[in-house]
C-alpha cells in the first residue's frame, strides 16, 4: 500500500529537497528494497555498528558526493586515493568557477575535510570566491550559512574589505530568524532542517551575545517541534541534521529536552536503518544514498561529541599547500645557454618541468630515496667530464643567492624567484655581483666591469663572495678576461645604445668555473631622442627601461623612447603586470574582446589584467587596446593592481569636481602614497598620460 505523507511532512521534505538541489548531492541509483529494521534501544555499540555499516555501504557503492566523503573522514575512515584525484580534476575542469556560492562552500568544506587548503585547491582560491561573492543571498539563507560554515571549517582568514566578512554573514543570519526562534530557507514558517543547519553554522560563534541568544531560541524551537516518535515528520534527514546541530553546540541529542515518550533523536535515527547497513528516507523505504550520507554524518558527529572532539565541521587545520607563483627559470649547459622563460609553479622542479615542456627540451629525471633529481637535460648527462660533475640549481631571490639544501621538488618558490639550473662541479660558482665604473657608462669612453662570484660555505652555512678571476666578460662585440681582482677593463669603450653584458667561465674538457650570467647594459645616450626626455623624467625612464618595465620604440642604432607620446591601455596593462610579477595569459586563452586578437603583442597581457580585475573592457566585447589612459584611469588601475587600501588622510584638489566619482577614491590613494602628484593643487584627471610620466610612476611603484 502506498504511504501518503501529511502536508506538513511534505512541506518539510520539499524544503530539504530545495537545499539538496542548491548544495548538490549524489545521483546514485536506489539500492535493492529491504525492510527497515525495527527501533531498538540505543547503545554506544549500536551507534558504532551503524556508523561502520553506513560507511561500508557507501564505500561499496563508490563515493558519489562530497558530503559522503566528509562523513567518511569524520568517522575515521580513510578515503580511497581516487576520490581526491577526481575531486581535484573536477575543480580543474571547471577552472575553479561555479554558479552559486553554495557550490564553492561545498568544495571548500570537502577540501578542508581531506586536509587540503582551499585557498589553493588545484591552483584555485575557492575561499576568495566565497567572501567576495556577489550572489551570496540569491539562494536564500542557505548560501549564507554554508559560506560561514566553509570559512570557519579551515579557520580561513579574509581581508577587512571583503564583501562578506564573518560578522556580515552572522548579522545576515541572525536577522533572518523567525519570531518563533526557527529559521527557513527564504520566507514562511520555520522548518527543522533549515533551523538545524543554521544552528550548526552559528555554533562556532556562540561567544557573541546575539548569536548565543539566537542559538538558544533555535534549540528551544527544535525541542518544542520534536514529535512523540523522537523525530520530525517522516524523514530521517531532518533527524540527522538536528543531531549534527546539537552536537556542534555541545548539546546531547539524547538528553531530556530531546526525548519524547521515551524516544530520543539517536533512537529515531537508528529506526531508519536498513538491513544492508544503509539508511532509508522514510520508515517504509529502502536504502537511500542521501539519507545514508546524512545519517553517517550525524552518527560521526555524535561519536565526536561523546569523545569531546568538537562538532562535525570542526575540521583540523588543513595543510597549507604551496601556491603557484610567477618565477623565471634559466638553464645553462656546460658549453652554452640552453633555455630561459617565465612560468607559474609552486616548486623549483615543477618550474623546470614546465619550462622544458614549453621549449620541447628533453628532461631526464632519476628517482632516489631523496626524491627525483635531474640526471640529464637536452642529452647532456651527469658525469660528462668523468668526475662528480652534473646538474645543479640555485635560486636568486631579491638579489641574493640561495643554495638550497633540499631537492628541487621540495624547494617552494616565492614570487619573482629566479631559478638557475646549471651544469658544473664542486668548483663551479655563480656570479654574485657585477659593478660598472663609472656609471652611467658613456659611449666611446673607457669603463671597467668588476665581477664577483658566490658560493656556499657548507661549514658556516653562509654565502661567500670572492673576485671572479679569469672569466670572460663580453659587452657588444668585445670580450675581456678578468684579472686577479675580477676586473675587466674596456679602454676604448663601446658604442651607445642597449648592449648585453655576458659573463662566462667555459673551459675545454672540464666544467665551467662560473655559470653563464647576462644583464642589460645601457650606454648613453641610450635613445636617439634622449634630448626630448624631460630632466625630471630622465633617471626614471632609464630605470624603467633597464628593469624591462618599459621598452623603446624602433631598434638598432635608432632606438627611441618617444617620451611625449601618450601611453595606451594595452601598454599600461603590460607595465602593471610586469610590476606585479604576473605572467600574461597563454595565447590559447579565449579573449572576450573582439578587438584583442591572439596575434597582438598585448593579447596575453590584456587577458591577464582582465582576469585579475585590474581593468575592464570599454564594453562587454570591446577593449580598445590602443585607446589612451587618462590620469584618473591610471589611478584606478594602480589601486586595483596593488590592492591599495583606503587612507585616513584625504587630499583636496582644486579641480575635485572634474574627477569622476568612480575614480576619486583611487586618485586620493595614489596621491597620498606619492605614486602620482598634483600640480599646483590640480590633478587634471582627464589629461592623457605620456610615456615619460608613466616611467616616473612605474619607478615609484617599483620602489614602494
Coordinates of N, CA, C and O in Angstrom, one line a residue, residues 487-615:
X487 N 88.5 42.1 -12.4 CA 88.2 43.3 -13.1 C 88.5 43.1 -14.6 O 89.6 42.7 -14.9
X488 N 87.5 43.5 -15.4 CA 87.8 43.6 -16.9 C 87.7 45.0 -17.3 O 86.6 45.7 -17.1
X489 N 88.7 45.5 -18.0 CA 88.7 46.9 -18.4 C 88.5 47.0 -19.9 O 89.1 46.3 -20.7
X490 N 87.6 47.9 -20.3 CA 87.3 48.2 -21.7 C 87.8 49.6 -22.0 O 87.1 50.6 -21.9
X491 N 89.1 49.7 -22.4 CA 89.7 51.0 -22.6 C 89.1 51.9 -23.7 O 89.1 53.1 -23.5
X492 N 88.6 51.3 -24.7 CA 88.1 52.1 -25.8 C 86.6 52.3 -25.8 O 86.0 52.9 -26.7
X493 N 86.0 51.8 -24.7 CA 84.5 51.9 -24.7 C 83.7 51.1 -25.7 O 84.3 50.4 -26.5
X494 N 82.4 51.4 -25.7 CA 81.5 50.7 -26.6 C 80.5 51.7 -27.1 O 80.3 52.7 -26.5
X495 N 80.0 51.4 -28.3 CA 79.0 52.4 -28.9 C 77.7 52.4 -28.1 O 77.4 51.5 -27.3
X496 N 77.0 53.6 -28.2 CA 75.9 53.8 -27.4 C 74.7 52.9 -27.7 O 74.7 52.2 -28.7
X497 N 73.7 52.9 -26.9 CA 72.5 52.1 -27.0 C 72.4 51.0 -26.0 O 73.0 51.1 -24.9
X498 N 71.6 50.0 -26.3 CA 71.4 48.9 -25.4 C 72.3 47.7 -25.8 O 72.3 47.2 -26.9
X499 N 73.1 47.4 -24.8 CA 74.1 46.3 -25.1 C 73.8 45.1 -24.1 O 73.1 45.4 -23.1
X500 N 74.3 44.0 -24.3 CA 74.2 42.8 -23.4 C 75.5 42.5 -22.8 O 76.5 42.4 -23.6
X501 N 75.6 42.5 -21.5 CA 76.9 42.1 -20.8 C 76.7 40.7 -20.4 O 75.8 40.3 -19.8
X502 N 77.7 39.9 -20.8 CA 77.7 38.4 -20.6 C 79.0 38.0 -19.9 O 80.1 38.4 -20.3
X503 N 78.8 37.2 -18.8 CA 80.0 36.7 -18.1 C 80.0 35.1 -18.2 O 79.0 34.5 -18.0
X504 N 81.1 34.6 -18.7 CA 81.2 33.1 -18.8 C 82.5 32.6 -18.3 O 83.5 33.4 -18.2
X505 N 82.5 31.3 -18.0 CA 83.7 30.7 -17.5 C 84.0 29.3 -18.1 O 84.3 28.4 -17.4
X506 N 83.7 29.2 -19.4 CA 83.8 27.9 -20.1 C 85.3 27.5 -20.2 O 86.2 28.4 -20.4
X507 N 85.5 26.2 -20.0 CA 86.9 25.7 -20.2 C 86.8 24.4 -21.0 O 85.8 23.6 -20.8
X508 N 87.8 24.1 -21.8 CA 87.8 22.9 -22.6 C 88.1 21.7 -21.7 O 89.0 21.7 -20.9
X509 N 87.2 20.7 -21.8 CA 87.4 19.4 -21.2 C 87.1 19.4 -19.7 O 87.4 18.4 -19.0
X510 N 86.5 20.5 -19.2 CA 86.0 20.4 -17.8 C 84.8 21.4 -17.6 O 84.5 22.2 -18.5
X511 N 84.2 21.3 -16.4 CA 83.0 22.1 -16.1 C 83.4 23.5 -16.0 O 84.5 23.9 -15.7
X512 N 82.4 24.4 -16.3 CA 82.7 25.9 -16.3 C 83.0 26.3 -14.9 O 82.6 25.7 -13.9
X513 N 83.9 27.4 -14.8 CA 84.2 27.9 -13.5 C 83.1 28.7 -12.9 O 83.0 28.8 -11.7
X514 N 82.3 29.4 -13.8 CA 81.1 30.1 -13.3 C 80.0 29.8 -14.3 O 80.2 29.5 -15.5
X515 N 78.7 29.8 -13.8 CA 77.6 29.6 -14.7 C 77.4 30.9 -15.4 O 77.6 32.0 -14.9
X516 N 77.0 30.8 -16.7 CA 76.8 32.0 -17.5 C 75.8 33.0 -16.9 O 74.8 32.6 -16.3
X517 N 76.2 34.3 -17.1 CA 75.4 35.3 -16.5 C 75.2 36.4 -17.5 O 76.2 36.8 -18.2
X518 N 74.0 37.0 -17.6 CA 73.8 38.1 -18.5 C 73.0 39.2 -17.8 O 72.2 39.0 -16.9
X519 N 73.2 40.5 -18.3 CA 72.4 41.6 -17.9 C 72.3 42.6 -19.0 O 73.2 42.7 -19.9
X520 N 71.3 43.4 -19.0 CA 71.2 44.5 -20.0 C 72.1 45.6 -19.5 O 72.1 46.0 -18.3
X521 N 72.8 46.2 -20.5 CA 73.7 47.3 -20.1 C 73.3 48.5 -21.0 O 73.3 48.4 -22.3
X522 N 73.0 49.6 -20.4 CA 72.7 50.8 -21.2 C 73.9 51.8 -21.3 O 74.5 52.1 -20.2
X523 N 74.2 52.1 -22.5 CA 75.4 53.0 -22.7 C 74.8 54.3 -23.3 O 74.2 54.3 -24.4
X524 N 75.0 55.4 -22.6 CA 74.5 56.7 -23.0 C 75.2 57.3 -24.2 O 76.4 57.1 -24.4
X525 N 74.4 58.0 -25.1 CA 72.9 58.2 -25.0 C 72.2 56.9 -25.4 O 72.5 56.4 -26.5
X526 N 71.3 56.5 -24.6 CA 70.6 55.2 -24.9 C 69.6 55.4 -26.1 O 69.6 54.6 -27.0
X527 N 68.9 56.5 -26.1 CA 67.9 56.7 -27.1 C 68.3 57.8 -28.1 O 68.9 58.8 -27.7
X528 N 67.9 57.6 -29.3 CA 68.2 58.6 -30.3 C 67.5 60.0 -30.0 O 68.0 61.0 -30.3
X529 N 66.4 59.9 -29.3 CA 65.6 61.1 -28.9 C 65.8 61.4 -27.4 O 64.9 62.0 -26.8
X530 N 67.0 61.1 -26.9 CA 67.3 61.3 -25.5 C 67.0 62.8 -25.0 O 66.5 63.1 -24.0
X531 N 67.4 63.7 -25.9 CA 67.2 65.2 -25.6 C 65.8 65.6 -25.4 O 65.5 66.6 -24.8
X532 N 64.9 64.8 -25.9 CA 63.4 65.1 -25.8 C 62.8 64.7 -24.4 O 61.7 65.0 -24.1
X533 N 63.6 63.9 -23.7 CA 63.1 63.4 -22.4 C 63.3 64.5 -21.3 O 64.4 65.1 -21.2
X534 N 62.2 64.9 -20.6 CA 62.3 65.9 -19.6 C 63.3 65.6 -18.5 O 63.5 64.4 -18.2
X535 N 64.0 66.6 -18.0 CA 65.0 66.4 -17.0 C 64.5 65.6 -15.8 O 65.1 64.8 -15.2
X536 N 63.2 65.9 -15.4 CA 62.6 65.3 -14.2 C 62.3 63.8 -14.4 O 62.0 63.1 -13.5
X537 N 62.3 63.4 -15.7 CA 62.0 62.0 -16.0 C 63.1 61.2 -16.5 O 63.0 60.0 -16.7
X538 N 64.3 61.8 -16.7 CA 65.4 61.1 -17.4 C 65.9 59.8 -16.6 O 66.0 58.8 -17.2
X539 N 66.1 60.0 -15.3 CA 66.5 58.8 -14.5 C 65.5 57.8 -14.5 O 65.8 56.6 -14.6
X540 N 64.2 58.2 -14.3 CA 63.1 57.2 -14.2 C 63.0 56.4 -15.5 O 62.7 55.2 -15.5
X541 N 63.1 57.1 -16.7 CA 63.0 56.5 -18.0 C 64.1 55.4 -18.1 O 63.8 54.3 -18.5
X542 N 65.3 55.8 -17.7 CA 66.4 54.8 -17.8 C 66.2 53.6 -16.9 O 66.4 52.5 -17.3
X543 N 65.7 53.9 -15.7 CA 65.5 52.8 -14.7 C 64.4 51.9 -15.2 O 64.5 50.6 -15.1
X544 N 63.3 52.5 -15.7 CA 62.2 51.7 -16.2 C 62.6 50.8 -17.4 O 62.2 49.6 -17.5
X545 N 63.4 51.4 -18.2 CA 63.9 50.6 -19.4 C 64.9 49.5 -19.0 O 64.8 48.4 -19.5
X546 N 65.8 49.9 -18.1 CA 66.8 48.9 -17.7 C 66.1 47.7 -17.0 O 66.6 46.6 -17.1
X547 N 65.1 48.0 -16.2 CA 64.4 46.9 -15.5 C 63.4 46.1 -16.4 O 62.8 45.1 -15.9
X548 N 63.3 46.5 -17.6 CA 62.4 45.8 -18.5 C 60.9 46.1 -18.3 O 60.1 45.3 -18.8
X549 N 60.6 47.2 -17.6 CA 59.2 47.5 -17.4 C 58.6 48.3 -18.5 O 57.4 48.2 -18.8
X550 N 59.5 49.0 -19.3 CA 59.1 49.7 -20.5 C 60.1 49.4 -21.6 O 61.3 49.1 -21.3
X551 N 59.6 49.4 -22.8 CA 60.5 49.1 -23.9 C 60.7 50.4 -24.8 O 59.8 51.3 -24.7
X552 N 61.7 50.4 -25.6 CA 61.9 51.5 -26.5 C 61.1 51.3 -27.8 O 60.4 50.3 -27.9
X553 N 61.1 52.3 -28.7 CA 60.4 52.2 -29.9 C 61.4 52.2 -31.1 O 62.4 53.0 -31.1
X554 N 61.3 51.2 -32.0 CA 62.3 51.1 -33.0 C 63.4 50.1 -32.6 O 63.2 49.3 -31.7
X555 N 64.6 50.2 -33.1 CA 65.6 49.2 -32.8 C 66.9 49.6 -33.4 O 67.1 50.6 -34.1
X556 N 67.9 48.8 -33.2 CA 69.3 49.0 -33.8 C 69.9 50.3 -33.2 O 69.9 50.6 -32.0
X557 N 70.4 51.1 -34.1 CA 71.1 52.4 -33.7 C 70.1 53.5 -33.6 O 70.5 54.6 -33.3
X558 N 68.8 53.2 -33.9 CA 67.8 54.3 -33.9 C 66.7 54.0 -32.9 O 65.5 54.2 -33.2
X559 N 67.1 53.5 -31.7 CA 66.1 53.2 -30.7 C 65.6 54.6 -30.1 O 66.4 55.4 -29.7
X560 N 64.3 54.7 -30.0 CA 63.7 55.9 -29.5 C 62.9 55.5 -28.3 O 62.5 54.4 -28.1
X561 N 62.6 56.5 -27.4 CA 61.7 56.3 -26.3 C 60.4 57.0 -26.5 O 59.4 56.6 -25.9
X562 N 60.4 58.0 -27.3 CA 59.1 58.8 -27.6 C 58.5 59.2 -26.3 O 57.3 58.9 -26.0
X563 N 59.2 60.0 -25.5 CA 58.7 60.4 -24.2 C 57.4 61.2 -24.1 O 56.6 61.1 -23.2
X564 N 57.1 61.9 -25.2 CA 55.9 62.8 -25.2 C 54.6 62.0 -25.8 O 53.5 62.6 -25.7
X565 N 54.9 60.8 -26.3 CA 53.7 60.1 -26.8 C 52.8 59.6 -25.7 O 53.3 59.3 -24.6
X566 N 51.5 59.5 -25.9 CA 50.6 59.1 -24.9 C 50.7 57.6 -24.8 O 50.8 56.9 -25.8
X567 N 50.5 57.0 -23.6 CA 50.6 55.6 -23.4 C 49.2 55.0 -23.6 O 48.2 55.7 -23.3
X568 N 49.1 53.8 -24.1 CA 47.8 53.2 -24.4 C 47.4 52.3 -23.3 O 48.1 51.9 -22.4
X569 N 46.1 51.9 -23.4 CA 45.6 51.0 -22.4 C 46.3 49.7 -22.3 O 46.6 49.1 -21.3
X570 N 46.6 49.1 -23.5 CA 47.4 47.9 -23.5 C 48.8 48.0 -23.0 O 49.3 47.1 -22.2
X571 N 49.4 49.1 -23.3 CA 50.8 49.3 -22.8 C 50.8 49.4 -21.3 O 51.7 48.8 -20.6
X572 N 49.9 50.1 -20.7 CA 49.9 50.3 -19.3 C 49.5 49.0 -18.6 O 50.0 48.7 -17.5
X573 N 48.6 48.2 -19.2 CA 48.2 46.9 -18.6 C 49.5 46.1 -18.5 O 49.7 45.4 -17.5
X574 N 50.3 46.1 -19.6 CA 51.5 45.3 -19.6 C 52.5 45.7 -18.5 O 53.1 44.9 -17.8
X575 N 52.6 47.0 -18.4 CA 53.5 47.6 -17.3 C 53.1 47.1 -15.9 O 53.9 46.7 -15.1
X576 N 51.8 47.2 -15.7 CA 51.3 46.8 -14.3 C 51.5 45.3 -14.1 O 51.9 44.9 -12.9
X577 N 51.4 44.5 -15.1 CA 51.6 43.1 -14.9 C 53.1 42.8 -14.6 O 53.4 42.0 -13.8
X578 N 54.0 43.5 -15.3 CA 55.4 43.3 -15.1 C 55.8 43.8 -13.7 O 56.6 43.1 -13.0
X579 N 55.2 44.9 -13.2 CA 55.4 45.4 -11.9 C 55.0 44.5 -10.8 O 55.6 44.3 -9.8
X580 N 53.8 43.8 -11.0 CA 53.3 42.9 -10.0 C 53.7 41.5 -10.2 O 53.2 40.5 -9.6
X581 N 54.7 41.3 -11.1 CA 55.2 39.9 -11.4 C 54.2 38.9 -11.8 O 54.2 37.8 -11.3
X582 N 53.2 39.3 -12.6 CA 52.2 38.4 -13.1 C 52.5 38.1 -14.6 O 52.8 39.0 -15.4
X583 N 52.4 36.8 -14.9 CA 52.7 36.4 -16.3 C 51.5 36.6 -17.1 O 50.3 36.5 -16.7
X584 N 51.7 37.0 -18.4 CA 50.5 37.1 -19.3 C 49.8 35.8 -19.5 O 50.4 34.7 -19.3
X585 N 48.5 35.8 -19.8 CA 47.8 34.6 -20.1 C 48.3 33.9 -21.3 O 48.9 34.5 -22.2
X586 N 48.1 32.6 -21.4 CA 48.6 31.8 -22.6 C 47.8 32.3 -23.8 O 46.7 32.7 -23.8
X587 N 48.5 32.2 -25.0 CA 47.8 32.6 -26.2 C 46.7 31.7 -26.6 O 45.9 32.0 -27.4
X588 N 46.6 30.5 -25.9 CA 45.5 29.6 -26.2 C 44.2 30.1 -25.4 O 43.1 29.5 -25.7
X589 N 44.3 31.0 -24.5 CA 43.2 31.5 -23.8 C 42.2 32.2 -24.7 O 42.7 32.9 -25.7
X590 N 41.0 32.2 -24.5 CA 39.9 32.8 -25.3 C 39.7 34.2 -24.9 O 39.4 34.5 -23.7
X591 N 39.8 35.1 -25.8 CA 39.6 36.5 -25.5 C 38.1 36.9 -25.5 O 37.4 36.5 -26.4
X592 N 37.6 37.6 -24.5 CA 36.2 38.1 -24.5 C 36.0 39.3 -25.4 O 34.9 39.8 -25.6
X593 N 37.2 39.9 -25.9 CA 37.1 41.1 -26.6 C 37.4 40.9 -28.1 O 38.4 40.3 -28.5
X594 N 36.5 41.4 -28.9 CA 36.6 41.2 -30.4 C 37.8 42.0 -31.0 O 38.3 41.6 -32.0
X595 N 38.3 43.0 -30.3 CA 39.4 43.8 -30.8 C 40.7 43.5 -30.2 O 41.7 44.2 -30.3
X596 N 40.8 42.4 -29.4 CA 42.0 41.9 -28.9 C 42.3 40.5 -29.5 O 41.8 39.5 -29.2
X597 N 43.2 40.6 -30.6 CA 43.5 39.4 -31.4 C 44.6 38.6 -30.8 O 45.6 39.2 -30.2
X598 N 44.6 37.3 -31.0 CA 45.6 36.4 -30.4 C 47.0 36.7 -31.0 O 48.0 36.3 -30.4
X599 N 47.2 37.3 -32.2 CA 48.5 37.6 -32.7 C 49.0 39.0 -32.3 O 50.1 39.4 -32.7
X600 N 48.3 39.7 -31.4 CA 48.8 41.0 -31.0 C 49.7 40.8 -29.8 O 49.6 39.9 -29.0
X601 N 50.8 41.7 -29.7 CA 51.8 41.5 -28.6 C 51.1 41.6 -27.2 O 51.6 41.0 -26.3
X602 N 50.0 42.4 -27.1 CA 49.4 42.6 -25.8 C 48.3 41.6 -25.5 O 47.7 41.7 -24.4
X603 N 48.1 40.6 -26.3 CA 47.0 39.7 -26.1 C 47.0 39.1 -24.7 O 46.0 39.2 -24.0
X604 N 48.1 38.4 -24.3 CA 48.1 37.8 -23.0 C 48.1 38.8 -21.9 O 47.5 38.5 -20.8
X605 N 48.7 40.0 -22.1 CA 48.7 41.0 -21.0 C 47.2 41.5 -20.7 O 46.8 41.6 -19.6
X606 N 46.5 41.8 -21.8 CA 45.1 42.3 -21.6 C 44.3 41.2 -20.9 O 43.5 41.5 -20.0
X607 N 44.4 40.0 -21.4 CA 43.5 38.9 -20.8 C 43.8 38.7 -19.3 O 42.9 38.5 -18.5
X608 N 45.1 38.7 -19.0 CA 45.5 38.6 -17.6 C 45.1 39.7 -16.7 O 44.6 39.5 -15.6
X609 N 45.2 40.9 -17.2 CA 44.8 42.1 -16.5 C 43.3 42.1 -16.3 O 42.8 42.5 -15.2
X610 N 42.5 41.6 -17.3 CA 41.1 41.5 -17.1 C 40.8 40.4 -16.1 O 39.9 40.6 -15.2
X611 N 41.5 39.3 -16.1 CA 41.3 38.2 -15.1 C 41.5 38.7 -13.7 O 40.8 38.3 -12.8
X612 N 42.6 39.5 -13.5 CA 42.9 40.0 -12.2 C 42.1 41.2 -11.7 O 42.2 41.6 -10.6
X613 N 41.2 41.6 -12.6 CA 40.3 42.8 -12.2 C 41.0 44.1 -12.3 O 40.5 45.1 -11.7
X614 N 42.2 44.2 -12.9 CA 42.9 45.4 -13.0 C 42.2 46.4 -13.9 O 42.2 47.6 -13.7
X615 N 41.6 45.9 -15.0 CA 40.9 46.7 -15.9 C 39.7 46.0 -16.5 O 39.7 44.8 -16.5

